PDB file of C-alpha atoms in Angstrom:
ATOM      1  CA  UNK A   1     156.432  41.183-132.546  1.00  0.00           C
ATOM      2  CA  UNK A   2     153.633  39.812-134.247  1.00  0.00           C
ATOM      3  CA  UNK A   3     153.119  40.852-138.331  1.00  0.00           C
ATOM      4  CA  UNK A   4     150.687  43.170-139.825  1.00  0.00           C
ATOM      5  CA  UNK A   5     149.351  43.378-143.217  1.00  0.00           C
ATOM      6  CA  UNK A   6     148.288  46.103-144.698  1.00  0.00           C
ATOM      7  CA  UNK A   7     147.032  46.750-148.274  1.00  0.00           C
ATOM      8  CA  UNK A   8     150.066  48.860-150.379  1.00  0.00           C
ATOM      9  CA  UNK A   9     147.843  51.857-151.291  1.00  0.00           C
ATOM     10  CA  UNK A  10     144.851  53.770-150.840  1.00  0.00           C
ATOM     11  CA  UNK A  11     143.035  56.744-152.518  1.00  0.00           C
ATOM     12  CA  UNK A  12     140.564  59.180-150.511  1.00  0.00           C
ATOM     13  CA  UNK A  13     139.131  62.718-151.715  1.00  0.00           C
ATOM     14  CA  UNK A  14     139.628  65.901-149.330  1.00  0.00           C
ATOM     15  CA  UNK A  15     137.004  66.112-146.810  1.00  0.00           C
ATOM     16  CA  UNK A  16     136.200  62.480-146.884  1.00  0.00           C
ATOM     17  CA  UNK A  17     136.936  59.977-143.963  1.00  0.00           C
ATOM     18  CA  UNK A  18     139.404  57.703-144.904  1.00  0.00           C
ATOM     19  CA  UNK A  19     139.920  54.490-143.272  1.00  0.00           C
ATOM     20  CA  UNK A  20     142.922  52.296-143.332  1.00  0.00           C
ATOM     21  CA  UNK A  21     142.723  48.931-142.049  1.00  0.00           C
ATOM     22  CA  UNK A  22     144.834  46.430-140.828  1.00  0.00           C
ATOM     23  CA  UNK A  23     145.073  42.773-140.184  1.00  0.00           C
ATOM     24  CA  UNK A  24     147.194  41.639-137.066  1.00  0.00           C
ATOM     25  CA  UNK A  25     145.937  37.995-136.787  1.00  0.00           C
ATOM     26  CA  UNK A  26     148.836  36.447-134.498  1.00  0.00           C
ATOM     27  CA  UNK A  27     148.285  39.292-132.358  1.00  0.00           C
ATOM     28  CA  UNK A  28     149.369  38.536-128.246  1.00  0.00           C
ATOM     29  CA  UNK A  29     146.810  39.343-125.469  1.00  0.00           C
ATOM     30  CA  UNK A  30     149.741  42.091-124.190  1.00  0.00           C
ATOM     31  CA  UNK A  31     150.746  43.455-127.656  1.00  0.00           C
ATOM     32  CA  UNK A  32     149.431  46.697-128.739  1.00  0.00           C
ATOM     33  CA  UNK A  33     148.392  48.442-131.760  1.00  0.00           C
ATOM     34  CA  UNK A  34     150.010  51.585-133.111  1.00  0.00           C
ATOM     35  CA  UNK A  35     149.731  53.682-135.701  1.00  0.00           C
ATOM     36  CA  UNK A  36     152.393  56.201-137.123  1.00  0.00           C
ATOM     37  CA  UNK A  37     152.730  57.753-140.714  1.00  0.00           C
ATOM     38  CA  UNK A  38     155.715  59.237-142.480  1.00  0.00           C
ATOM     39  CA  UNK A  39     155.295  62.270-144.722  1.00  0.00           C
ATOM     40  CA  UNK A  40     157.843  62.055-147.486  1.00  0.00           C
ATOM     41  CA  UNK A  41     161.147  62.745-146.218  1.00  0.00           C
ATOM     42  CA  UNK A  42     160.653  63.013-143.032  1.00  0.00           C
ATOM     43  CA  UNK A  43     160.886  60.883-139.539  1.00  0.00           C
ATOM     44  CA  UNK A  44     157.229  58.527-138.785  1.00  0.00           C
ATOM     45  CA  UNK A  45     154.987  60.692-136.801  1.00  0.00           C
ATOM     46  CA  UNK A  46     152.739  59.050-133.990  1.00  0.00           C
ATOM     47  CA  UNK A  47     149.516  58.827-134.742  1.00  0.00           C
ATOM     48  CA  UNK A  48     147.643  56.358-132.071  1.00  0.00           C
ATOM     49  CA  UNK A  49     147.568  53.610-129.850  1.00  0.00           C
ATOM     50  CA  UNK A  50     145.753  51.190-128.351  1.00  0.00           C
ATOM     51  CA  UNK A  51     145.336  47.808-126.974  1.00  0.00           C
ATOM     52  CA  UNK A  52     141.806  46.622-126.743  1.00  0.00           C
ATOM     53  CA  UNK A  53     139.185  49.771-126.533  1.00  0.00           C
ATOM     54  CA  UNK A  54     139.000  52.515-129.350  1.00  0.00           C
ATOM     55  CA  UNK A  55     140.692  55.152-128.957  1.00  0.00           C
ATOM     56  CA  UNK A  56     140.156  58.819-130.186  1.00  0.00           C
ATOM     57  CA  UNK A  57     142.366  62.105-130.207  1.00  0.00           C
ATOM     58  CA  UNK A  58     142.620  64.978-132.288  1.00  0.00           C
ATOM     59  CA  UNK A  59     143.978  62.844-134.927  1.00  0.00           C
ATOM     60  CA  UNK A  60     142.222  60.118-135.924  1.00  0.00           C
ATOM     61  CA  UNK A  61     140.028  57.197-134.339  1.00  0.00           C
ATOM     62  CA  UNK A  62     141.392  53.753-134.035  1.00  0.00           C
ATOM     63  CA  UNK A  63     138.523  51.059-133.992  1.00  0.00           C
ATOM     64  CA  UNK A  64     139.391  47.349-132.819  1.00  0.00           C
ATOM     65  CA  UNK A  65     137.855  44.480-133.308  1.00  0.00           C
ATOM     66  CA  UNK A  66     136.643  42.457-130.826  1.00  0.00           C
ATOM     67  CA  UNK A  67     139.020  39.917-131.384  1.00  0.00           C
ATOM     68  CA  UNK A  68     141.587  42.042-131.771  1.00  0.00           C
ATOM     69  CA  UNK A  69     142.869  40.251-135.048  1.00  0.00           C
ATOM     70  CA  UNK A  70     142.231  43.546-136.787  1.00  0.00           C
ATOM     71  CA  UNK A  71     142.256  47.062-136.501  1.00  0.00           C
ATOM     72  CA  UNK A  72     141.323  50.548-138.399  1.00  0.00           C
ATOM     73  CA  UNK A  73     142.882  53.740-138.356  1.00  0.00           C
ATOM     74  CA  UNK A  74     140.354  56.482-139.228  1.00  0.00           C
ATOM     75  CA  UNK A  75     140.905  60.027-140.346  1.00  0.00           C
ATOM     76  CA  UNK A  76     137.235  61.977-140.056  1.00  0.00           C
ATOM     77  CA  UNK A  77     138.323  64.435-142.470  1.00  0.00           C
ATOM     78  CA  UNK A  78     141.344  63.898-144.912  1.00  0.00           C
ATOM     79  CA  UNK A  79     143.208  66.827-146.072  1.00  0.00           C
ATOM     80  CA  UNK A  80     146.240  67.063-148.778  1.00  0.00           C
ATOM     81  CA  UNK A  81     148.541  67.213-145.918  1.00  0.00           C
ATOM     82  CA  UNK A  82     147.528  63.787-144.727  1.00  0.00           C
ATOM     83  CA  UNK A  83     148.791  62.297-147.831  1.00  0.00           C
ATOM     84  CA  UNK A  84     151.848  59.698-146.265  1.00  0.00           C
ATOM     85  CA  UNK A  85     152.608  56.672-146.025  1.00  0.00           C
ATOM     86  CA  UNK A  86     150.827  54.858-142.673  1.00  0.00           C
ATOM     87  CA  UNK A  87     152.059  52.020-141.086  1.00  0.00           C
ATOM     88  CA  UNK A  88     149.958  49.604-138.433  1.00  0.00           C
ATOM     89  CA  UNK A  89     152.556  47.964-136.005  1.00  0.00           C
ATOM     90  CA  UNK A  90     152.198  45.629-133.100  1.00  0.00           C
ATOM     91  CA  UNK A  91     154.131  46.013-130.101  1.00  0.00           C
ATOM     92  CA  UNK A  92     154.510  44.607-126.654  1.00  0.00           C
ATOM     93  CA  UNK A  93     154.374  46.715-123.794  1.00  0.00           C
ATOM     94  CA  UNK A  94     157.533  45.166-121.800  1.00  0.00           C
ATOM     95  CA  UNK A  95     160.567  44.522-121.918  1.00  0.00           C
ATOM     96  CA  UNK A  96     161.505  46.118-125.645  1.00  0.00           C
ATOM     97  CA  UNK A  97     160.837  49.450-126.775  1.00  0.00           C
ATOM     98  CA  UNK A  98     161.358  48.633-130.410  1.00  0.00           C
ATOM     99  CA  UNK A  99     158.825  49.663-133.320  1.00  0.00           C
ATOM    100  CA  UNK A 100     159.522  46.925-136.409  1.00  0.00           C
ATOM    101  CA  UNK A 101     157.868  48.854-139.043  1.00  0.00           C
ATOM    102  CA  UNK A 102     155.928  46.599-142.221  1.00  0.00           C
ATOM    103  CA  UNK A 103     155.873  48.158-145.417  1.00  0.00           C
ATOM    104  CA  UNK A 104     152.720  50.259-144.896  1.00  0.00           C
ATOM    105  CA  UNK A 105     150.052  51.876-146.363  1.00  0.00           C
ATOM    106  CA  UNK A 106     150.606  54.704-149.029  1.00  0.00           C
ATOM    107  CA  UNK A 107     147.747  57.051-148.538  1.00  0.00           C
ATOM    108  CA  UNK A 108     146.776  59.569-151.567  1.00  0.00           C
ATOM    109  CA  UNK A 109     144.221  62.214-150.776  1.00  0.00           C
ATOM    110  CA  UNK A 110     143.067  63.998-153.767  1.00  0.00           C
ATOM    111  CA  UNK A 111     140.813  67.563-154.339  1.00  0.00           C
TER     112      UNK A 111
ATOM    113  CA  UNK B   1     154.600  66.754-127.213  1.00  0.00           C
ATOM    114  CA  UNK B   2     158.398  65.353-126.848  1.00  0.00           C
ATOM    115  CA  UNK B   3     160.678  66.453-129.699  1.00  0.00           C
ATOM    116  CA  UNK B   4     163.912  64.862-131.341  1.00  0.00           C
ATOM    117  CA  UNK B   5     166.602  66.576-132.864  1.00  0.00           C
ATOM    118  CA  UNK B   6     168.321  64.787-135.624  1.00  0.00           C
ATOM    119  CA  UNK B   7     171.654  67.252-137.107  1.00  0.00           C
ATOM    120  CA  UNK B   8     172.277  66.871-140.237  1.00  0.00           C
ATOM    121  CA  UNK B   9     169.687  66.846-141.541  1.00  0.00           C
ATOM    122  CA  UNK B  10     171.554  66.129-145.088  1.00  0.00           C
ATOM    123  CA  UNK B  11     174.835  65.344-145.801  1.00  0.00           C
ATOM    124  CA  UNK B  12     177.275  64.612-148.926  1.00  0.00           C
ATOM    125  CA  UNK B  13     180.562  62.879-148.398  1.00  0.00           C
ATOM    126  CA  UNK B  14     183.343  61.192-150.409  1.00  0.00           C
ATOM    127  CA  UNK B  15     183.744  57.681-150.314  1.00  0.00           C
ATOM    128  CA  UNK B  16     186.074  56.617-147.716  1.00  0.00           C
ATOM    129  CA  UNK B  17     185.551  59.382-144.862  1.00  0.00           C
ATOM    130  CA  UNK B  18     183.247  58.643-141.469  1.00  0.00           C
ATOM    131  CA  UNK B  19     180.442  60.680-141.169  1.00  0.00           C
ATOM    132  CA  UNK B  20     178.435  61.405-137.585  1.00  0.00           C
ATOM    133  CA  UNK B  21     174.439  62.125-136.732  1.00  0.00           C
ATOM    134  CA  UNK B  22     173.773  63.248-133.794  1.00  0.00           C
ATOM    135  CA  UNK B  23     170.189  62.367-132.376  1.00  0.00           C
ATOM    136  CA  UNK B  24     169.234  64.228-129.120  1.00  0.00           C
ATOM    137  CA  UNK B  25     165.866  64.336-127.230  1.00  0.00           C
ATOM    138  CA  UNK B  26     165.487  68.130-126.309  1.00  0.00           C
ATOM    139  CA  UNK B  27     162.747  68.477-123.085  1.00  0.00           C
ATOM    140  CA  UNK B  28     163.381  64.964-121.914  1.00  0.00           C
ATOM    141  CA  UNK B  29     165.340  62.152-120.973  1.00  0.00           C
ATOM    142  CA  UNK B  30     165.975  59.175-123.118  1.00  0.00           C
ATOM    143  CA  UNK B  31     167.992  56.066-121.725  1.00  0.00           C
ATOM    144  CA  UNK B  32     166.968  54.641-124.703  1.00  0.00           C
ATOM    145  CA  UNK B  33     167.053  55.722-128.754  1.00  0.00           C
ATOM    146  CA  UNK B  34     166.829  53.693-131.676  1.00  0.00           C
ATOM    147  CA  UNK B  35     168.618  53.774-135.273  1.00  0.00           C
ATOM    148  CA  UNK B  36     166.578  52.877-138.077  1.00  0.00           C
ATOM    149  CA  UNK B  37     167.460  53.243-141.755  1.00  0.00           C
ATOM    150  CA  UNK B  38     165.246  54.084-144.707  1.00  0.00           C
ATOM    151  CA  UNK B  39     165.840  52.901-148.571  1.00  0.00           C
ATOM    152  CA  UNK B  40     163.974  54.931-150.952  1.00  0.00           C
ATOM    153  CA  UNK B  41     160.468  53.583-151.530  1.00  0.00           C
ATOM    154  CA  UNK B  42     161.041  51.142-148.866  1.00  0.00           C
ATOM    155  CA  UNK B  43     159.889  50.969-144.708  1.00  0.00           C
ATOM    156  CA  UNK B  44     161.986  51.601-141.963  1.00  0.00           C
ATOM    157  CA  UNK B  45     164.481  48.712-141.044  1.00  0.00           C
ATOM    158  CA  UNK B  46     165.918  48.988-137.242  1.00  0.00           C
ATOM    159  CA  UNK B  47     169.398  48.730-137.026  1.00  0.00           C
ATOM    160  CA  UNK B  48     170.338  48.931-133.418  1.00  0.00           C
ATOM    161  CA  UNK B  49     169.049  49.933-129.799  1.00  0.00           C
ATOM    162  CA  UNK B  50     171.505  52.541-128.267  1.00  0.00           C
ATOM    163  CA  UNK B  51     171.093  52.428-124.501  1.00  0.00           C
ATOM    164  CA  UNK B  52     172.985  55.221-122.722  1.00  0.00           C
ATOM    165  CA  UNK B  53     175.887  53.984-120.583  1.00  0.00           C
ATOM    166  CA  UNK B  54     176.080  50.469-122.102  1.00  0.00           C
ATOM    167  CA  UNK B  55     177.134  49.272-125.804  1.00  0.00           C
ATOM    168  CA  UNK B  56     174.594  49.329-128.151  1.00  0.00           C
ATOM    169  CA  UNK B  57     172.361  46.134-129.169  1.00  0.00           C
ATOM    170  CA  UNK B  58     172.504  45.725-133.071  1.00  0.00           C
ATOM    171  CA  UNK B  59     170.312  43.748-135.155  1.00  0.00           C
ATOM    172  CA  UNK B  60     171.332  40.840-137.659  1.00  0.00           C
ATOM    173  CA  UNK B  61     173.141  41.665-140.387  1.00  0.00           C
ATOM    174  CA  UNK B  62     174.311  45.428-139.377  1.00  0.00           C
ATOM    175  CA  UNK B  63     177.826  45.604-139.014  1.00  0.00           C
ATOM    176  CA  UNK B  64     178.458  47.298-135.224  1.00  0.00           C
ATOM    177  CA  UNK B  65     182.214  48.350-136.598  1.00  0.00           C
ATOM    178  CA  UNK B  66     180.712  49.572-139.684  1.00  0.00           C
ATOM    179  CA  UNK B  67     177.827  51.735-137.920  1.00  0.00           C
ATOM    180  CA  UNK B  68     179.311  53.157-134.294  1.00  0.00           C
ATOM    181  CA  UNK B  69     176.660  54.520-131.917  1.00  0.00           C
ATOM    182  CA  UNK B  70     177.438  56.191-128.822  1.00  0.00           C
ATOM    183  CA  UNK B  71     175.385  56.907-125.970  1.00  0.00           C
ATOM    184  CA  UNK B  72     177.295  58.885-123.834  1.00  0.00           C
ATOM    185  CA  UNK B  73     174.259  61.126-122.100  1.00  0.00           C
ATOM    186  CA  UNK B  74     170.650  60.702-121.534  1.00  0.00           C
ATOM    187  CA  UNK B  75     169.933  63.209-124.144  1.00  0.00           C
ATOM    188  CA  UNK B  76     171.850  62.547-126.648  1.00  0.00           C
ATOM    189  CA  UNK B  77     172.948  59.432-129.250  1.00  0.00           C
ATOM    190  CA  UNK B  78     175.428  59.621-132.262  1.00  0.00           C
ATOM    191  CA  UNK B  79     176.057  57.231-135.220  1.00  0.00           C
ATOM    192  CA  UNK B  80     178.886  57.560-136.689  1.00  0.00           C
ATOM    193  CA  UNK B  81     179.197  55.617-140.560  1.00  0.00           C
ATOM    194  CA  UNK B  82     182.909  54.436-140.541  1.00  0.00           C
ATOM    195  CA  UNK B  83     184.614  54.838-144.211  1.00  0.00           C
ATOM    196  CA  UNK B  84     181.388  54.945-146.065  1.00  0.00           C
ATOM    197  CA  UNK B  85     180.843  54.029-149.335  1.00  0.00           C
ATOM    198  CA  UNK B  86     177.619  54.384-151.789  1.00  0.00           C
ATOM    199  CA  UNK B  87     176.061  51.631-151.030  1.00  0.00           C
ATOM    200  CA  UNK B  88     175.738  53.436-147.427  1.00  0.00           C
ATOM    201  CA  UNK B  89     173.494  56.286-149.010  1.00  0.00           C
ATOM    202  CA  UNK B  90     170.717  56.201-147.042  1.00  0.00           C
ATOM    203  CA  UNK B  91     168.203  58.027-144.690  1.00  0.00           C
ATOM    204  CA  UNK B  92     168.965  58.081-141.433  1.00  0.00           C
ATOM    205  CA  UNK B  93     166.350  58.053-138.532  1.00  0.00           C
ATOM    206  CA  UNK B  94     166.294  58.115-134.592  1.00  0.00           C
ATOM    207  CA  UNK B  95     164.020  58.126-132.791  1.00  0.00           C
ATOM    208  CA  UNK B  96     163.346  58.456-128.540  1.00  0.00           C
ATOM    209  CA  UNK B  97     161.322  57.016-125.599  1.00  0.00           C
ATOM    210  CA  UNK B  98     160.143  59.835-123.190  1.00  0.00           C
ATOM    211  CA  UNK B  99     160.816  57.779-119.459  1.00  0.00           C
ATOM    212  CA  UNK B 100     158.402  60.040-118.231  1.00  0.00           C
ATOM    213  CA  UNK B 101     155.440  59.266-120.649  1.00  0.00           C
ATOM    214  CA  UNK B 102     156.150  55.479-119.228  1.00  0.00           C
ATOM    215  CA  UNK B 103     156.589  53.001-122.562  1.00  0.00           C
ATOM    216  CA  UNK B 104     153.787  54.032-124.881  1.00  0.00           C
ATOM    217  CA  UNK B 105     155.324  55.721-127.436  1.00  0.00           C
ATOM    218  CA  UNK B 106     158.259  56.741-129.261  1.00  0.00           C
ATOM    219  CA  UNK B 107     159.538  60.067-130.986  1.00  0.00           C
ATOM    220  CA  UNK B 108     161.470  60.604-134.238  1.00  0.00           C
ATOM    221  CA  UNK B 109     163.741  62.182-135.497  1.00  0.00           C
ATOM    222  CA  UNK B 110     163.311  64.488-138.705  1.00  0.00           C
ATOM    223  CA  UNK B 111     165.974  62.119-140.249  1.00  0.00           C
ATOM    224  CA  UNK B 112     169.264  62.493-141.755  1.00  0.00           C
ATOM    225  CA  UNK B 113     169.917  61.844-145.630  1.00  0.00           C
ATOM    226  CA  UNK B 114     172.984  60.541-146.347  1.00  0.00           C
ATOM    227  CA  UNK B 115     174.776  61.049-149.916  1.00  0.00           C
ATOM    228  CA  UNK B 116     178.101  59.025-150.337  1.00  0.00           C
ATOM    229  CA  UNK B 117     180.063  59.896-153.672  1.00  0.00           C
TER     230      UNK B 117
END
């Protein structure tokens, strides 16, 4: 699977968009990009997915570049309970199911 | 959406005995379930892919007598930590592919932290 980086932390205020990005430069034409995040203590929580389009749900938007070497996960509204750790990962879609998880994003969201 | 049941969800054991977690998907099917395991302040790392009716695939470096995973059903996965020791404390995740939602995403578990003495 192909390596993302991702910067260690960010800071966003409640009721602010916040917007995580993500660089995924070796990136395959069949490899996807997902987003989960992990609330302390607890199992990763799917966020989003997508290959080439941007994709909405009730979560978040995820916008991707054209070239696909880079992504960004975006949260309209932030809320304390957003506060987690995110994590960008690239996966194929065959053969392997297996998420191999970077070290993430730590995401703060302040009053 | 699907949901995974990971039991304990904490346990504390003596140094020396096995401990087992059992993983199960609860409203679908799940030939397939993943081990990961969590350091504090530090990612996920996988440890092994537990595919149900065949011996599990581990990754480098994780000890397949050390860390036993069973896959007996297509709802359920255990791993069982053979004669742990401290150094084995750790947090404990599974997580699930729904066959029915095709290969797009996986579930977790609500993880298992593990506290050897």
């Amino acid at each position: 699977d192909a390596k993302t980086t991702q910067p260690t932390s960010m800071d966003c205020a409640e009721g602010r968009a916040a917007n995580l990005p993500c660089n995924h430069s070796t990136i395959s034409g069949n490899e996807y990009v997902y987003w989960y995040r992990q609330i302390h203590s607890q199992g990763p929580q799917y966020i989003i997915h997508g290959l080439k389009n941007n994709e909405t749900n009730e979560m978040a938007s995820l916008i991707i570049t054209e070239d696909r070497k880079s992504s960004t996960l975006i949260l309209p509204h932030a809320t304390l309970r957003d506060t987690a750790v995110y994590y960008c990962i690239v996966r194929a879609y065959y053969n392997t199911d297996k998420l191999i998880f970077g070290t993430g994003t730590r995401l703060q969201v302040f009053p | 959406g699907a949901v995974v049941s990971q039991h304990p969800s904490r346990v504390i054991c003596k140094s020396g005995t096995s401990v087992k977690i059992e993983c199960r998907s609860l409203d679908f099917q799940a030939t397939t379930m993943f081990w990961y395991r969590q350091f504090p302040k530090q990612s996920l790392m996988l440890m092994a892919t537990s595919n149900e009716g065949s011996k599990a695939t581990y990754e480098q470096g994780v000890e397949k007598d050390k860390f036993l995973i069973n896959h007996a059903s297509l709802t359920l996965s255990t791993l069982t930590v053979t004669s742990a020791h401290p150094e084995d404390s750790s947090f404990y995740i599974c997580s699930a592919r729904d066959v029915e939602q095709g290969n797009e995403k996986l579930f977790f578990g609500s993880g298992t932290q593990l506290s050897v003495l």
